[in-house]
Amino acid sequence: PLFLSEVIRGLVERPDFDEAAPPASARQAIEARVARLSEPARALVGIAAVVGQGFNIDLVRDVAGWTENEVLDALSELIDRHVVKETGGRTGYAYAFTHHLIQNTIYEAVPSGVRMRGHRHIARMLEETYEHRAGQFAADIAHHHDLGQDPERAARAYCIAARQANDVYAQDEALAYLARCLELANDPAVRIEALSLRESIRARRGDRDGQRKDLDELAALAAEGVDATLFCDIARRK
């Protein structure tokens, strides 16, 4: 597939990369390690780097369009070379890069246009593959839609991620997701949901100024006729 060939080319055909030169930095050492991988392993690690620090076999397999055996062969090489490691699924992903610098270096070597298309593809695959656990992966789905430059889908996923974080009392994470959601969202319904959740978190924290700002924005949306029932709830909250 074109995506794979572009990933490989981005990882190998670097104008500033000389495999014969001694590594003068961690980045050069990582580039040299990647250059010594087989072509299938380079392709797989490029896809994995776009997925993120952690990944699963079924996800990279679906993105690559490979068989499971092809993925396992390339993955075995990456494990043997200490590029990735097994995690036991503690984070929801069975494999992860051995160091975040490895993932970052490989990710930055993938051409930006390829990364964007990869993020869009990965977001859709996460939604389909983990349909019954979408909430668990909502933050990752939002992140990939965001980097794939699909703001409305990203905004909806960030709102779901915020609710998941709020349910486990991770309010700082929830507020961060909601802030990004509101930066991206144009859909009034998504904005209402995000503002309502943020207002409730700020209320529990005693942030009256922030709470008042959210209520004022909700009142403006209600005045536009988006949801007339908002007026009663806004008045009660005020």
PDB file of C-alpha atoms in Angstrom:
ATOM      1  CA  PRO A   1       0.000   0.000   0.000  1.00  0.00           C
ATOM      2  CA  LEU A   2       1.080   3.562  -0.708  1.00  0.00           C
ATOM      3  CA  PHE A   3       0.953   4.415   2.998  1.00  0.00           C
ATOM      4  CA  LEU A   4       3.560   1.744   3.792  1.00  0.00           C
ATOM      5  CA  SER A   5       5.901   2.765   0.985  1.00  0.00           C
ATOM      6  CA  GLU A   6       5.758   6.393   2.100  1.00  0.00           C
ATOM      7  CA  VAL A   7       6.447   5.391   5.712  1.00  0.00           C
ATOM      8  CA  ILE A   8       9.505   3.374   4.686  1.00  0.00           C
ATOM      9  CA  ARG A   9      10.798   6.152   2.421  1.00  0.00           C
ATOM     10  CA  GLY A  10      10.408   8.700   5.189  1.00  0.00           C
ATOM     11  CA  LEU A  11      12.314   6.504   7.630  1.00  0.00           C
ATOM     12  CA  VAL A  12      15.212   5.711   5.302  1.00  0.00           C
ATOM     13  CA  GLU A  13      15.623   8.462   2.720  1.00  0.00           C
ATOM     14  CA  ARG A  14      16.676  11.203   5.113  1.00  0.00           C
ATOM     15  CA  PRO A  15      18.940  13.850   3.511  1.00  0.00           C
ATOM     16  CA  ASP A  16      20.710  14.413   6.835  1.00  0.00           C
ATOM     17  CA  PHE A  17      21.189  10.741   7.675  1.00  0.00           C
ATOM     18  CA  ASP A  18      24.484   8.898   7.125  1.00  0.00           C
ATOM     19  CA  GLU A  19      24.375   5.318   8.387  1.00  0.00           C
ATOM     20  CA  ALA A  20      28.188   5.057   8.313  1.00  0.00           C
ATOM     21  CA  ALA A  21      28.692   8.075  10.578  1.00  0.00           C
ATOM     22  CA  PRO A  22      29.143   7.418  14.306  1.00  0.00           C
ATOM     23  CA  PRO A  23      26.069   8.303  16.398  1.00  0.00           C
ATOM     24  CA  ALA A  24      26.588  11.791  17.821  1.00  0.00           C
ATOM     25  CA  SER A  25      23.250  11.832  19.603  1.00  0.00           C
ATOM     26  CA  ALA A  26      20.460   9.601  20.826  1.00  0.00           C
ATOM     27  CA  ARG A  27      18.446  10.544  17.744  1.00  0.00           C
ATOM     28  CA  GLN A  28      21.197   9.446  15.371  1.00  0.00           C
ATOM     29  CA  ALA A  29      21.611   6.214  17.307  1.00  0.00           C
ATOM     30  CA  ILE A  30      17.899   5.518  16.928  1.00  0.00           C
ATOM     31  CA  GLU A  31      17.988   6.343  13.201  1.00  0.00           C
ATOM     32  CA  ALA A  32      20.926   3.968  12.766  1.00  0.00           C
ATOM     33  CA  ARG A  33      19.022   1.224  14.597  1.00  0.00           C
ATOM     34  CA  VAL A  34      15.968   1.729  12.375  1.00  0.00           C
ATOM     35  CA  ALA A  35      18.107   1.693   9.216  1.00  0.00           C
ATOM     36  CA  ARG A  36      19.399  -1.777  10.137  1.00  0.00           C
ATOM     37  CA  LEU A  37      15.884  -3.221  10.346  1.00  0.00           C
ATOM     38  CA  SER A  38      14.367  -5.244   7.537  1.00  0.00           C
ATOM     39  CA  GLU A  39      11.897  -3.466   5.272  1.00  0.00           C
ATOM     40  CA  PRO A  40       8.817  -5.121   6.854  1.00  0.00           C
ATOM     41  CA  ALA A  41      10.043  -4.206  10.357  1.00  0.00           C
ATOM     42  CA  ARG A  42      10.645  -0.593   9.281  1.00  0.00           C
ATOM     43  CA  ALA A  43       7.155  -0.422   7.804  1.00  0.00           C
ATOM     44  CA  LEU A  44       5.571  -1.857  10.933  1.00  0.00           C
ATOM     45  CA  VAL A  45       7.510   0.382  13.328  1.00  0.00           C
ATOM     46  CA  GLY A  46       6.532   3.428  11.275  1.00  0.00           C
ATOM     47  CA  ILE A  47       2.852   2.562  11.593  1.00  0.00           C
ATOM     48  CA  ALA A  48       3.271   1.782  15.287  1.00  0.00           C
ATOM     49  CA  ALA A  49       4.928   5.165  15.863  1.00  0.00           C
ATOM     50  CA  VAL A  50       1.921   6.932  14.339  1.00  0.00           C
ATOM     51  CA  VAL A  51      -0.383   4.872  16.568  1.00  0.00           C
ATOM     52  CA  GLY A  52       1.536   6.124  19.606  1.00  0.00           C
ATOM     53  CA  GLN A  53       3.691   4.901  22.458  1.00  0.00           C
ATOM     54  CA  GLY A  54       1.502   1.783  22.767  1.00  0.00           C
ATOM     55  CA  PHE A  55      -0.180  -0.366  20.117  1.00  0.00           C
ATOM     56  CA  ASN A  56      -1.899  -3.695  19.503  1.00  0.00           C
ATOM     57  CA  ILE A  57      -1.329  -6.308  16.808  1.00  0.00           C
ATOM     58  CA  ASP A  58      -4.853  -6.128  15.413  1.00  0.00           C
ATOM     59  CA  LEU A  59      -4.627  -2.358  15.028  1.00  0.00           C
ATOM     60  CA  VAL A  60      -1.308  -2.225  13.144  1.00  0.00           C
ATOM     61  CA  ARG A  61      -2.344  -5.285  11.123  1.00  0.00           C
ATOM     62  CA  ASP A  62      -5.524  -3.590   9.930  1.00  0.00           C
ATOM     63  CA  VAL A  63      -3.684  -0.353   9.097  1.00  0.00           C
ATOM     64  CA  ALA A  64      -0.949  -2.227   7.210  1.00  0.00           C
ATOM     65  CA  GLY A  65      -3.333  -4.631   5.483  1.00  0.00           C
ATOM     66  CA  TRP A  66      -1.074  -7.559   6.400  1.00  0.00           C
ATOM     67  CA  THR A  67      -1.781 -11.031   7.662  1.00  0.00           C
ATOM     68  CA  GLU A  68      -1.264 -11.744  11.337  1.00  0.00           C
ATOM     69  CA  ASN A  69       1.797 -13.895  10.559  1.00  0.00           C
ATOM     70  CA  GLU A  70       3.433 -11.047   8.630  1.00  0.00           C
ATOM     71  CA  VAL A  71       2.860  -8.707  11.561  1.00  0.00           C
ATOM     72  CA  LEU A  72       4.192 -11.246  14.060  1.00  0.00           C
ATOM     73  CA  ASP A  73       7.366 -11.827  12.028  1.00  0.00           C
ATOM     74  CA  ALA A  74       8.111  -8.089  11.866  1.00  0.00           C
ATOM     75  CA  LEU A  75       7.154  -7.644  15.496  1.00  0.00           C
ATOM     76  CA  SER A  76       9.522 -10.414  16.603  1.00  0.00           C
ATOM     77  CA  GLU A  77      12.376  -8.567  14.920  1.00  0.00           C
ATOM     78  CA  LEU A  78      11.433  -5.316  16.660  1.00  0.00           C
ATOM     79  CA  ILE A  79      11.337  -7.072  20.035  1.00  0.00           C
ATOM     80  CA  ASP A  80      14.690  -8.796  19.378  1.00  0.00           C
ATOM     81  CA  ARG A  81      16.231  -5.425  18.484  1.00  0.00           C
ATOM     82  CA  HIS A  82      14.778  -3.889  21.683  1.00  0.00           C
ATOM     83  CA  VAL A  83      12.771  -1.325  19.739  1.00  0.00           C
ATOM     84  CA  VAL A  84       9.456  -2.439  21.258  1.00  0.00           C
ATOM     85  CA  LYS A  85       8.444  -4.600  24.207  1.00  0.00           C
ATOM     86  CA  GLU A  86       5.422  -6.472  25.531  1.00  0.00           C
ATOM     87  CA  THR A  87       3.399  -4.636  28.183  1.00  0.00           C
ATOM     88  CA  GLY A  88       0.960  -7.299  29.297  1.00  0.00           C
ATOM     89  CA  GLY A  89      -1.906  -5.051  28.207  1.00  0.00           C
ATOM     90  CA  ARG A  90      -1.767  -2.942  31.358  1.00  0.00           C
ATOM     91  CA  THR A  91      -2.535   0.242  29.404  1.00  0.00           C
ATOM     92  CA  GLY A  92      -4.988  -1.331  26.987  1.00  0.00           C
ATOM     93  CA  TYR A  93      -2.176  -1.981  24.509  1.00  0.00           C
ATOM     94  CA  ALA A  94      -0.161  -5.211  24.371  1.00  0.00           C
ATOM     95  CA  TYR A  95       3.045  -3.621  23.020  1.00  0.00           C
ATOM     96  CA  ALA A  96       4.922  -0.369  23.523  1.00  0.00           C
ATOM     97  CA  PHE A  97       8.135   1.294  22.425  1.00  0.00           C
ATOM     98  CA  THR A  98      11.003   0.654  24.804  1.00  0.00           C
ATOM     99  CA  HIS A  99      11.592   4.405  25.126  1.00  0.00           C
ATOM    100  CA  HIS A 100       9.501   7.419  24.169  1.00  0.00           C
ATOM    101  CA  LEU A 101      12.479   8.912  22.270  1.00  0.00           C
ATOM    102  CA  ILE A 102      12.393   5.952  19.879  1.00  0.00           C
ATOM    103  CA  GLN A 103       8.719   6.524  19.133  1.00  0.00           C
ATOM    104  CA  ASN A 104       9.208  10.296  18.790  1.00  0.00           C
ATOM    105  CA  THR A 105      12.196   9.967  16.455  1.00  0.00           C
ATOM    106  CA  ILE A 106      10.467   7.476  14.166  1.00  0.00           C
ATOM    107  CA  TYR A 107       7.245   9.490  14.214  1.00  0.00           C
ATOM    108  CA  GLU A 108       9.016  12.686  13.174  1.00  0.00           C
ATOM    109  CA  ALA A 109      10.693  10.864  10.276  1.00  0.00           C
ATOM    110  CA  VAL A 110       7.317   9.954   8.750  1.00  0.00           C
ATOM    111  CA  PRO A 111       6.280  12.682   6.247  1.00  0.00           C
ATOM    112  CA  SER A 112       3.639  15.032   7.663  1.00  0.00           C
ATOM    113  CA  GLY A 113       1.046  14.255   5.000  1.00  0.00           C
ATOM    114  CA  VAL A 114       1.474  10.542   5.588  1.00  0.00           C
ATOM    115  CA  ARG A 115       1.140  11.079   9.336  1.00  0.00           C
ATOM    116  CA  MET A 116      -2.107  12.997   8.871  1.00  0.00           C
ATOM    117  CA  ARG A 117      -3.659  10.257   6.720  1.00  0.00           C
ATOM    118  CA  GLY A 118      -2.346   7.666   9.135  1.00  0.00           C
ATOM    119  CA  HIS A 119      -3.969   9.382  12.103  1.00  0.00           C
ATOM    120  CA  ARG A 120      -7.317   9.507  10.316  1.00  0.00           C
ATOM    121  CA  HIS A 121      -7.082   5.844   9.411  1.00  0.00           C
ATOM    122  CA  ILE A 122      -6.051   4.849  12.936  1.00  0.00           C
ATOM    123  CA  ALA A 123      -8.903   6.842  14.501  1.00  0.00           C
ATOM    124  CA  ARG A 124     -11.419   4.984  12.338  1.00  0.00           C
ATOM    125  CA  MET A 125      -9.793   1.635  13.050  1.00  0.00           C
ATOM    126  CA  LEU A 126      -9.879   2.291  16.804  1.00  0.00           C
ATOM    127  CA  GLU A 127     -13.581   3.138  16.570  1.00  0.00           C
ATOM    128  CA  GLU A 128     -14.323  -0.033  14.601  1.00  0.00           C
ATOM    129  CA  THR A 129     -11.962  -2.452  16.335  1.00  0.00           C
ATOM    130  CA  TYR A 130     -12.895  -1.363  19.858  1.00  0.00           C
ATOM    131  CA  GLU A 131     -16.516  -0.454  19.208  1.00  0.00           C
ATOM    132  CA  HIS A 132     -17.659  -1.984  22.510  1.00  0.00           C
ATOM    133  CA  ARG A 133     -14.799  -0.330  24.419  1.00  0.00           C
ATOM    134  CA  ALA A 134     -14.820   3.022  22.627  1.00  0.00           C
ATOM    135  CA  GLY A 135     -14.940   4.885  25.916  1.00  0.00           C
ATOM    136  CA  GLN A 136     -11.709   3.257  27.068  1.00  0.00           C
ATOM    137  CA  PHE A 137      -9.955   4.476  23.927  1.00  0.00           C
ATOM    138  CA  ALA A 138     -11.825   7.784  23.586  1.00  0.00           C
ATOM    139  CA  ALA A 139      -8.778   9.909  24.393  1.00  0.00           C
ATOM    140  CA  ASP A 140      -6.687   8.071  21.792  1.00  0.00           C
ATOM    141  CA  ILE A 141      -9.473   8.337  19.215  1.00  0.00           C
ATOM    142  CA  ALA A 142      -9.758  12.070  19.893  1.00  0.00           C
ATOM    143  CA  HIS A 143      -5.981  12.494  19.638  1.00  0.00           C
ATOM    144  CA  HIS A 144      -5.844  10.765  16.243  1.00  0.00           C
ATOM    145  CA  HIS A 145      -8.831  12.689  14.849  1.00  0.00           C
ATOM    146  CA  ASP A 146      -7.196  15.885  16.098  1.00  0.00           C
ATOM    147  CA  LEU A 147      -3.833  15.162  14.444  1.00  0.00           C
ATOM    148  CA  GLY A 148      -5.708  13.927  11.383  1.00  0.00           C
ATOM    149  CA  GLN A 149      -7.233  17.415  11.135  1.00  0.00           C
ATOM    150  CA  ASP A 150     -10.827  16.264  11.582  1.00  0.00           C
ATOM    151  CA  PRO A 151     -11.914  18.763  14.263  1.00  0.00           C
ATOM    152  CA  GLU A 152     -15.588  17.840  14.667  1.00  0.00           C
ATOM    153  CA  ARG A 153     -14.918  14.133  15.172  1.00  0.00           C
ATOM    154  CA  ALA A 154     -12.063  15.027  17.494  1.00  0.00           C
ATOM    155  CA  ALA A 155     -14.304  17.340  19.514  1.00  0.00           C
ATOM    156  CA  ARG A 156     -16.942  14.636  20.017  1.00  0.00           C
ATOM    157  CA  ALA A 157     -14.300  12.117  21.066  1.00  0.00           C
ATOM    158  CA  TYR A 158     -12.690  14.608  23.483  1.00  0.00           C
ATOM    159  CA  CYS A 159     -16.096  15.117  25.102  1.00  0.00           C
ATOM    160  CA  ILE A 160     -16.485  11.352  25.572  1.00  0.00           C
ATOM    161  CA  ALA A 161     -12.946  11.159  26.989  1.00  0.00           C
ATOM    162  CA  ALA A 162     -13.786  13.974  29.411  1.00  0.00           C
ATOM    163  CA  ARG A 163     -16.831  12.104  30.694  1.00  0.00           C
ATOM    164  CA  GLN A 164     -14.771   8.957  31.160  1.00  0.00           C
ATOM    165  CA  ALA A 165     -12.108  10.906  33.088  1.00  0.00           C
ATOM    166  CA  ASN A 166     -14.714  12.671  35.201  1.00  0.00           C
ATOM    167  CA  ASP A 167     -16.330   9.333  36.093  1.00  0.00           C
ATOM    168  CA  VAL A 168     -13.063   8.201  37.715  1.00  0.00           C
ATOM    169  CA  TYR A 169     -12.495  11.597  39.387  1.00  0.00           C
ATOM    170  CA  ALA A 170      -9.632  12.578  37.052  1.00  0.00           C
ATOM    171  CA  GLN A 171     -10.927  16.126  36.883  1.00  0.00           C
ATOM    172  CA  ASP A 172      -7.725  17.753  35.630  1.00  0.00           C
ATOM    173  CA  GLU A 173      -7.713  15.385  32.654  1.00  0.00           C
ATOM    174  CA  ALA A 174     -11.405  15.992  32.071  1.00  0.00           C
ATOM    175  CA  LEU A 175     -10.904  19.763  32.035  1.00  0.00           C
ATOM    176  CA  ALA A 176      -7.994  19.441  29.593  1.00  0.00           C
ATOM    177  CA  TYR A 177     -10.110  17.326  27.223  1.00  0.00           C
ATOM    178  CA  LEU A 178     -13.011  19.753  27.496  1.00  0.00           C
ATOM    179  CA  ALA A 179     -10.783  22.736  26.764  1.00  0.00           C
ATOM    180  CA  ARG A 180      -9.580  21.103  23.549  1.00  0.00           C
ATOM    181  CA  CYS A 181     -13.118  20.006  22.676  1.00  0.00           C
ATOM    182  CA  LEU A 182     -14.369  23.577  22.938  1.00  0.00           C
ATOM    183  CA  GLU A 183     -11.444  24.861  20.856  1.00  0.00           C
ATOM    184  CA  LEU A 184     -12.461  22.536  18.026  1.00  0.00           C
ATOM    185  CA  ALA A 185     -16.236  22.158  18.215  1.00  0.00           C
ATOM    186  CA  ASN A 186     -18.644  24.159  16.071  1.00  0.00           C
ATOM    187  CA  ASP A 187     -21.604  21.835  16.601  1.00  0.00           C
ATOM    188  CA  PRO A 188     -23.883  23.552  19.175  1.00  0.00           C
ATOM    189  CA  ALA A 189     -24.948  20.206  20.674  1.00  0.00           C
ATOM    190  CA  VAL A 190     -21.332  19.216  21.344  1.00  0.00           C
ATOM    191  CA  ARG A 191     -20.574  22.641  22.803  1.00  0.00           C
ATOM    192  CA  ILE A 192     -23.603  22.420  25.112  1.00  0.00           C
ATOM    193  CA  GLU A 193     -22.554  18.982  26.363  1.00  0.00           C
ATOM    194  CA  ALA A 194     -18.951  20.094  26.929  1.00  0.00           C
ATOM    195  CA  LEU A 195     -19.877  23.376  28.616  1.00  0.00           C
ATOM    196  CA  SER A 196     -22.426  21.659  30.859  1.00  0.00           C
ATOM    197  CA  LEU A 197     -19.867  19.108  32.015  1.00  0.00           C
ATOM    198  CA  ARG A 198     -17.166  21.737  32.554  1.00  0.00           C
ATOM    199  CA  GLU A 199     -19.577  23.942  34.500  1.00  0.00           C
ATOM    200  CA  SER A 200     -20.447  21.039  36.811  1.00  0.00           C
ATOM    201  CA  ILE A 201     -16.750  20.280  37.437  1.00  0.00           C
ATOM    202  CA  ARG A 202     -16.009  23.940  38.122  1.00  0.00           C
ATOM    203  CA  ALA A 203     -19.004  24.095  40.462  1.00  0.00           C
ATOM    204  CA  ARG A 204     -17.651  21.189  42.511  1.00  0.00           C
ATOM    205  CA  ARG A 205     -14.277  22.907  42.654  1.00  0.00           C
ATOM    206  CA  GLY A 206     -15.754  26.214  43.742  1.00  0.00           C
ATOM    207  CA  ASP A 207     -14.506  28.000  40.603  1.00  0.00           C
ATOM    208  CA  ARG A 208     -17.321  30.534  40.475  1.00  0.00           C
ATOM    209  CA  ASP A 209     -15.771  32.779  37.830  1.00  0.00           C
ATOM    210  CA  GLY A 210     -15.223  29.854  35.480  1.00  0.00           C
ATOM    211  CA  GLN A 211     -18.654  28.479  36.273  1.00  0.00           C
ATOM    212  CA  ARG A 212     -20.259  31.837  35.471  1.00  0.00           C
ATOM    213  CA  LYS A 213     -18.455  32.056  32.110  1.00  0.00           C
ATOM    214  CA  ASP A 214     -19.696  28.593  31.131  1.00  0.00           C
ATOM    215  CA  LEU A 215     -23.253  29.472  32.146  1.00  0.00           C
ATOM    216  CA  ASP A 216     -23.120  32.703  30.142  1.00  0.00           C
ATOM    217  CA  GLU A 217     -22.001  30.800  27.048  1.00  0.00           C
ATOM    218  CA  LEU A 218     -24.707  28.193  27.612  1.00  0.00           C
ATOM    219  CA  ALA A 219     -27.267  31.006  27.903  1.00  0.00           C
ATOM    220  CA  ALA A 220     -26.070  32.422  24.576  1.00  0.00           C
ATOM    221  CA  LEU A 221     -26.537  29.028  22.931  1.00  0.00           C
ATOM    222  CA  ALA A 222     -29.986  28.667  24.482  1.00  0.00           C
ATOM    223  CA  ALA A 223     -30.928  32.109  23.165  1.00  0.00           C
ATOM    224  CA  GLU A 224     -30.087  30.929  19.651  1.00  0.00           C
ATOM    225  CA  GLY A 225     -32.877  28.388  19.995  1.00  0.00           C
ATOM    226  CA  VAL A 226     -30.624  25.362  20.190  1.00  0.00           C
ATOM    227  CA  ASP A 227     -32.324  23.997  23.314  1.00  0.00           C
ATOM    228  CA  ALA A 228     -34.989  26.101  25.018  1.00  0.00           C
ATOM    229  CA  THR A 229     -35.023  23.810  28.060  1.00  0.00           C
ATOM    230  CA  LEU A 230     -31.526  25.065  28.843  1.00  0.00           C
ATOM    231  CA  PHE A 231     -32.928  28.320  30.229  1.00  0.00           C
ATOM    232  CA  CYS A 232     -34.472  26.664  33.284  1.00  0.00           C
ATOM    233  CA  ASP A 233     -31.351  24.672  34.080  1.00  0.00           C
ATOM    234  CA  ILE A 234     -29.100  27.696  33.585  1.00  0.00           C
ATOM    235  CA  ALA A 235     -31.257  29.791  35.900  1.00  0.00           C
ATOM    236  CA  ARG A 236     -31.139  27.049  38.520  1.00  0.00           C
ATOM    237  CA  ARG A 237     -27.350  26.727  38.239  1.00  0.00           C
ATOM    238  CA  LYS A 238     -26.882  30.483  38.496  1.00  0.00           C
TER     239      LYS A 238
END
